[in-house]
């Protein structure tokens, strides 16, 4: 079992010892990262992943409620206060508005509250993820209807219809650049890739070089994936050093190519480039884009 990763904020000395001793007594495997302020806690969360935040209710640089409101969606948060036991006068840590506390003589009962807090947060996170996925799928359904309308046979302006569709995909997926590349050549000729259309987000430089295959992403190794109607995904960070220089010219962090197929052969692909994020493309995104690629083939190719 992986050690419990805890971010502990503004708890030192006896308070820190109480937490460590209680976790050890309950046979927890844990690692603690310390932060002495709200600002340092936020910085630590940007650099590492934690299972739980345990914070003093008193922080040197602002209310603890600010910290919890920012990090509450990322990890479960437990706020504690320092005090003295009214019966023994020994130092204790207690959880406000509950009967849970930590002292030298009563060290592990509070772990029930810790476990409950983690379980409640995990269930709430699953509900948020399920709701997000449902909303995202609804967005794809709506976008697919708009694409179908734009690319309908009754729309005579073919190029504008496809450009509008590509721009819609760019907006829905929140990416930098979307374009269509067509494949030319025969069994006796080398494959040539020619970009036909492209749309870019505001502020993103166009890479459109019509009638030239020099600046378009394509590797012979992609043939097998495209022929099997499978997309190609690339992350810049995962490339080998000798591959990075070419992709760097496109300011690319993530790339996805959806093949456009006809009669079991691929005629080209739709390229999606994200210059900001090293993203993983979800199965729902890929399914949506495959459906749009079929509509584009009928209209554009």
Coordinates of C-alpha atoms in Angstrom, one line a residue:
X1 CA 0.0 0.0 0.0
X2 CA 1.3 3.4 -0.9
X3 CA 2.2 5.8 2.0
X4 CA -0.4 8.4 2.8
X5 CA 0.8 11.7 1.4
X6 CA -0.1 14.5 3.8
X7 CA 0.4 18.2 3.4
X8 CA 0.5 19.7 7.0
X9 CA 0.2 23.5 7.2
X10 CA 1.4 25.6 10.2
X11 CA 1.6 22.8 12.7
X12 CA 4.9 22.5 14.4
X13 CA 6.5 21.2 17.6
X14 CA 4.2 19.3 19.9
X15 CA 1.3 19.5 17.4
X16 CA 3.4 17.9 14.7
X17 CA 4.6 15.2 17.1
X18 CA 1.0 14.4 18.1
X19 CA 0.0 13.8 14.5
X20 CA 3.0 11.7 13.7
X21 CA 2.8 9.5 16.8
X22 CA -0.9 8.9 16.4
X23 CA -0.5 7.8 12.7
X24 CA 2.4 5.5 13.7
X25 CA 0.4 4.0 16.5
X26 CA -2.4 3.2 14.1
X27 CA 0.1 1.5 11.8
X28 CA -0.3 4.1 9.0
X29 CA 2.4 4.4 6.4
X30 CA 2.7 8.1 5.7
X31 CA 4.9 10.9 4.4
X32 CA 4.5 14.5 5.5
X33 CA 5.3 17.6 3.6
X34 CA 5.3 20.8 5.8
X35 CA 4.2 24.2 4.8
X36 CA 4.3 27.2 7.1
X37 CA 1.9 29.4 5.2
X38 CA -1.1 29.4 2.9
X39 CA 1.1 30.6 0.0
X40 CA 3.6 27.8 0.5
X41 CA 0.8 25.2 0.8
X42 CA -0.6 26.3 -2.6
X43 CA 2.9 26.1 -4.1
X44 CA 3.4 22.6 -2.7
X45 CA 0.1 21.4 -4.3
X46 CA 1.3 22.7 -7.6
X47 CA 4.4 20.6 -7.4
X48 CA 3.2 17.4 -5.8
X49 CA 0.0 15.3 -5.3
X50 CA -1.3 14.8 -1.8
X51 CA -4.0 12.6 -0.2
X52 CA -5.1 15.1 2.4
X53 CA -4.5 18.6 3.7
X54 CA -4.2 19.0 7.5
X55 CA -4.1 22.7 8.5
X56 CA -3.9 24.8 11.6
X57 CA -7.0 27.0 11.8
X58 CA -4.6 30.0 12.3
X59 CA -2.4 30.9 9.4
X60 CA 0.1 33.7 9.1
X61 CA -1.1 35.0 5.7
X62 CA -4.9 34.8 5.7
X63 CA -7.9 32.9 6.8
X64 CA -7.8 29.1 6.5
X65 CA -11.2 29.2 4.8
X66 CA -9.4 30.8 1.8
X67 CA -7.0 27.8 1.6
X68 CA -9.8 25.2 1.9
X69 CA -11.9 26.9 -0.7
X70 CA -9.1 26.8 -3.2
X71 CA -7.8 23.3 -2.5
X72 CA -11.1 21.7 -1.4
X73 CA -11.9 20.4 -4.9
X74 CA -8.4 18.9 -5.2
X75 CA -8.1 17.0 -2.0
X76 CA -9.9 16.4 1.4
X77 CA -9.1 19.1 3.9
X78 CA -9.0 18.8 7.7
X79 CA -8.7 21.9 9.9
X80 CA -7.4 21.5 13.4
X81 CA -6.8 23.8 16.4
X82 CA -4.2 23.8 19.2
X83 CA -5.2 24.0 22.8
X84 CA -5.1 22.5 26.3
X85 CA -7.0 19.6 27.7
X86 CA -9.5 21.0 30.3
X87 CA -8.9 18.0 32.6
X88 CA -5.2 17.3 32.4
X89 CA -3.9 20.6 31.0
X90 CA -1.7 18.7 28.5
X91 CA -1.3 20.0 24.9
X92 CA -3.9 18.7 22.5
X93 CA -5.0 19.1 18.9
X94 CA -8.7 19.1 18.3
X95 CA -11.1 19.2 15.3
X96 CA -13.5 22.2 15.8
X97 CA -17.1 21.3 16.3
X98 CA -16.4 17.7 16.9
X99 CA -15.3 15.5 19.9
X100 CA -12.2 14.3 18.1
X101 CA -8.8 15.4 19.5
X102 CA -5.2 14.2 19.8
X103 CA -3.2 14.1 23.0
X104 CA -0.4 11.9 24.4
X105 CA -3.0 9.8 26.3
X106 CA -5.7 9.8 23.6
X107 CA -4.0 9.6 20.2
X108 CA -5.9 7.6 17.6
X109 CA -9.7 8.2 18.0
X110 CA -9.4 11.2 15.6
X111 CA -8.3 8.9 12.8
X112 CA -12.0 7.8 12.4
X113 CA -12.8 11.4 11.5
X114 CA -9.8 11.5 9.1
X115 CA -11.0 8.3 7.3
X116 CA -14.6 9.6 7.2
X117 CA -13.4 12.9 5.7
X118 CA -11.5 11.2 3.0
X119 CA -14.4 8.8 2.2
X120 CA -16.9 11.7 2.0
X121 CA -14.5 13.7 -0.3
X122 CA -13.9 10.7 -2.5
X123 CA -17.6 10.1 -3.0
X124 CA -18.3 13.7 -3.7
X125 CA -15.4 13.8 -6.2
X126 CA -16.9 10.7 -8.0
X127 CA -20.2 12.5 -8.3
X128 CA -18.5 15.7 -9.7
X129 CA -16.6 13.6 -12.2
X130 CA -19.8 11.7 -13.3
X131 CA -21.6 15.0 -13.7
X132 CA -18.7 16.5 -15.6
X133 CA -18.6 13.5 -17.9
X134 CA -22.4 13.7 -18.5
X135 CA -22.2 17.4 -19.3
X136 CA -19.2 16.8 -21.6
X137 CA -21.1 14.1 -23.5
X138 CA -24.1 16.3 -23.8
X139 CA -21.8 19.0 -25.2
X140 CA -20.5 16.5 -27.8
X141 CA -24.0 15.5 -28.8
X142 CA -25.0 19.1 -29.3
X143 CA -21.8 19.9 -31.2
X144 CA -22.3 16.8 -33.5
X145 CA -25.8 18.0 -34.4
X146 CA -24.3 21.4 -35.3
X147 CA -21.6 19.8 -37.4
X148 CA -24.2 17.7 -39.2
X149 CA -26.3 20.8 -39.9
X150 CA -23.3 22.7 -41.1
X151 CA -22.1 19.9 -43.4
X152 CA -25.6 18.9 -44.7
X153 CA -26.0 18.4 -48.5
X154 CA -28.2 21.5 -48.6
X155 CA -25.3 23.8 -47.6
X156 CA -23.7 24.6 -50.9
X157 CA -20.6 26.5 -49.6
X158 CA -18.4 23.5 -49.0
X159 CA -15.2 25.1 -47.9
X160 CA -16.9 27.6 -45.5
X161 CA -19.0 24.7 -44.1
X162 CA -15.9 22.7 -43.3
X163 CA -14.0 25.7 -42.0
X164 CA -16.9 26.5 -39.7
X165 CA -16.9 22.8 -38.5
X166 CA -13.2 22.9 -37.8
X167 CA -13.6 26.1 -35.8
X168 CA -16.4 24.6 -33.8
X169 CA -14.2 21.6 -33.0
X170 CA -11.4 23.9 -32.0
X171 CA -13.7 25.8 -29.7
X172 CA -15.4 22.7 -28.1
X173 CA -12.0 21.0 -27.4
X174 CA -10.3 24.3 -26.4
X175 CA -7.2 23.7 -28.5
X176 CA -4.8 25.7 -30.6
X177 CA -5.0 24.4 -34.2
X178 CA -7.2 22.2 -36.3
X179 CA -6.5 21.3 -39.9
X180 CA -7.2 18.7 -42.6
X181 CA -4.4 16.9 -44.4
X182 CA -5.1 14.8 -47.5
X183 CA -3.1 11.9 -48.8
X184 CA -2.0 11.8 -52.4
X185 CA 0.0 9.1 -54.2
X186 CA -0.4 5.6 -55.5
X187 CA 1.2 2.2 -55.0
X188 CA 4.1 3.3 -57.2
X189 CA 4.5 6.8 -55.8
X190 CA 5.6 8.1 -52.5
X191 CA 2.8 9.3 -50.2
X192 CA 2.4 13.1 -50.2
X193 CA 0.6 14.9 -47.5
X194 CA -1.1 18.2 -48.4
X195 CA -2.9 20.4 -46.0
X196 CA -6.1 21.7 -47.4
X197 CA -7.8 23.7 -44.6
X198 CA -6.8 25.1 -41.2
X199 CA -8.2 27.1 -38.4
X200 CA -6.3 28.5 -35.4
X201 CA -7.2 30.0 -32.0
X202 CA -6.7 33.7 -31.6
X203 CA -3.0 34.5 -31.1
X204 CA -1.8 31.1 -32.6
X205 CA 0.3 31.3 -35.7
X206 CA -0.9 29.5 -38.7
X207 CA 1.1 26.6 -40.1
X208 CA -0.8 26.6 -43.4
X209 CA 1.6 25.8 -46.3
X210 CA -0.7 24.7 -49.1
X211 CA 0.6 22.4 -51.8
X212 CA 3.6 21.3 -49.8
X213 CA 4.2 18.3 -47.5
X214 CA 7.3 19.8 -45.9
X215 CA 5.6 21.2 -42.7
X216 CA 2.9 18.6 -42.1
X217 CA 3.1 15.9 -39.4
X218 CA 3.1 12.5 -40.9
X219 CA 5.2 9.4 -40.4
X220 CA 5.1 6.2 -42.4
X221 CA 4.6 4.3 -39.1
X222 CA 1.1 5.9 -38.9
X223 CA -0.2 3.9 -41.8
X224 CA -1.0 0.8 -39.8
X225 CA -3.0 2.8 -37.3
X226 CA -4.8 4.9 -39.9
X227 CA -5.6 1.7 -41.9
X228 CA -7.1 0.2 -38.8
X229 CA -9.2 3.3 -38.3
X230 CA -7.2 4.2 -35.1
X231 CA -6.1 7.7 -34.1
X232 CA -2.5 8.7 -33.5
X233 CA -1.7 10.5 -30.2
X234 CA 1.6 12.3 -29.4
X235 CA 2.8 14.2 -26.3
X236 CA 5.8 16.4 -26.9
X237 CA 7.2 15.5 -23.4
X238 CA 7.1 11.8 -24.3
X239 CA 9.1 12.1 -27.6
X240 CA 12.6 11.0 -28.0
X241 CA 15.2 13.9 -28.1
X242 CA 15.9 13.4 -31.8
X243 CA 12.1 13.8 -32.5
X244 CA 11.5 16.9 -30.5
X245 CA 13.2 19.5 -32.7
X246 CA 10.7 19.2 -35.6
X247 CA 7.6 19.2 -33.3
X248 CA 9.0 22.2 -31.4
X249 CA 8.6 24.3 -34.6
X250 CA 4.9 23.8 -34.2
X251 CA 4.7 24.9 -30.6
X252 CA 3.0 21.6 -29.9
X253 CA 2.4 20.0 -26.5
X254 CA -0.2 17.5 -27.6
X255 CA -1.2 16.1 -31.0
X256 CA -4.1 14.0 -32.2
X257 CA -4.7 12.7 -35.7
X258 CA -8.1 11.2 -36.6
X259 CA -8.0 9.3 -39.9
X260 CA -10.5 10.1 -42.6
X261 CA -11.3 6.8 -44.3
X262 CA -13.1 5.7 -47.5
X263 CA -13.6 2.1 -48.7
X264 CA -11.3 0.7 -46.0
X265 CA -8.4 3.0 -46.9
X266 CA -7.5 6.3 -45.4
X267 CA -7.6 9.4 -47.5
X268 CA -6.2 11.8 -45.0
X269 CA -6.6 13.0 -41.4
X270 CA -7.8 15.8 -39.2
X271 CA -5.0 17.1 -37.0
X272 CA -5.5 18.6 -33.6
X273 CA -2.7 20.5 -31.8
X274 CA -2.7 21.9 -28.3
X275 CA 0.2 24.3 -27.7
X276 CA -0.7 24.8 -24.0
X277 CA -1.3 21.4 -22.4
X278 CA 0.2 17.9 -22.5
X279 CA -3.3 16.4 -22.6
X280 CA -4.6 12.8 -22.9
X281 CA -7.5 12.5 -25.3
X282 CA -10.5 10.7 -23.8
X283 CA -12.4 7.9 -25.5
X284 CA -15.5 10.2 -25.7
X285 CA -13.5 12.9 -27.4
X286 CA -12.1 10.4 -30.0
X287 CA -15.6 8.9 -30.6
X288 CA -17.0 12.3 -31.2
X289 CA -14.2 13.3 -33.6
X290 CA -14.5 10.0 -35.6
X291 CA -18.2 10.8 -36.2
X292 CA -17.3 14.3 -37.4
X293 CA -14.6 12.9 -39.6
X294 CA -17.1 10.8 -41.4
X295 CA -19.3 13.9 -42.0
X296 CA -16.3 15.8 -43.3
X297 CA -15.3 13.1 -45.7
X298 CA -18.7 13.2 -47.3
X299 CA -18.6 17.0 -47.7
X300 CA -15.0 17.8 -48.3
X301 CA -13.3 14.7 -49.8

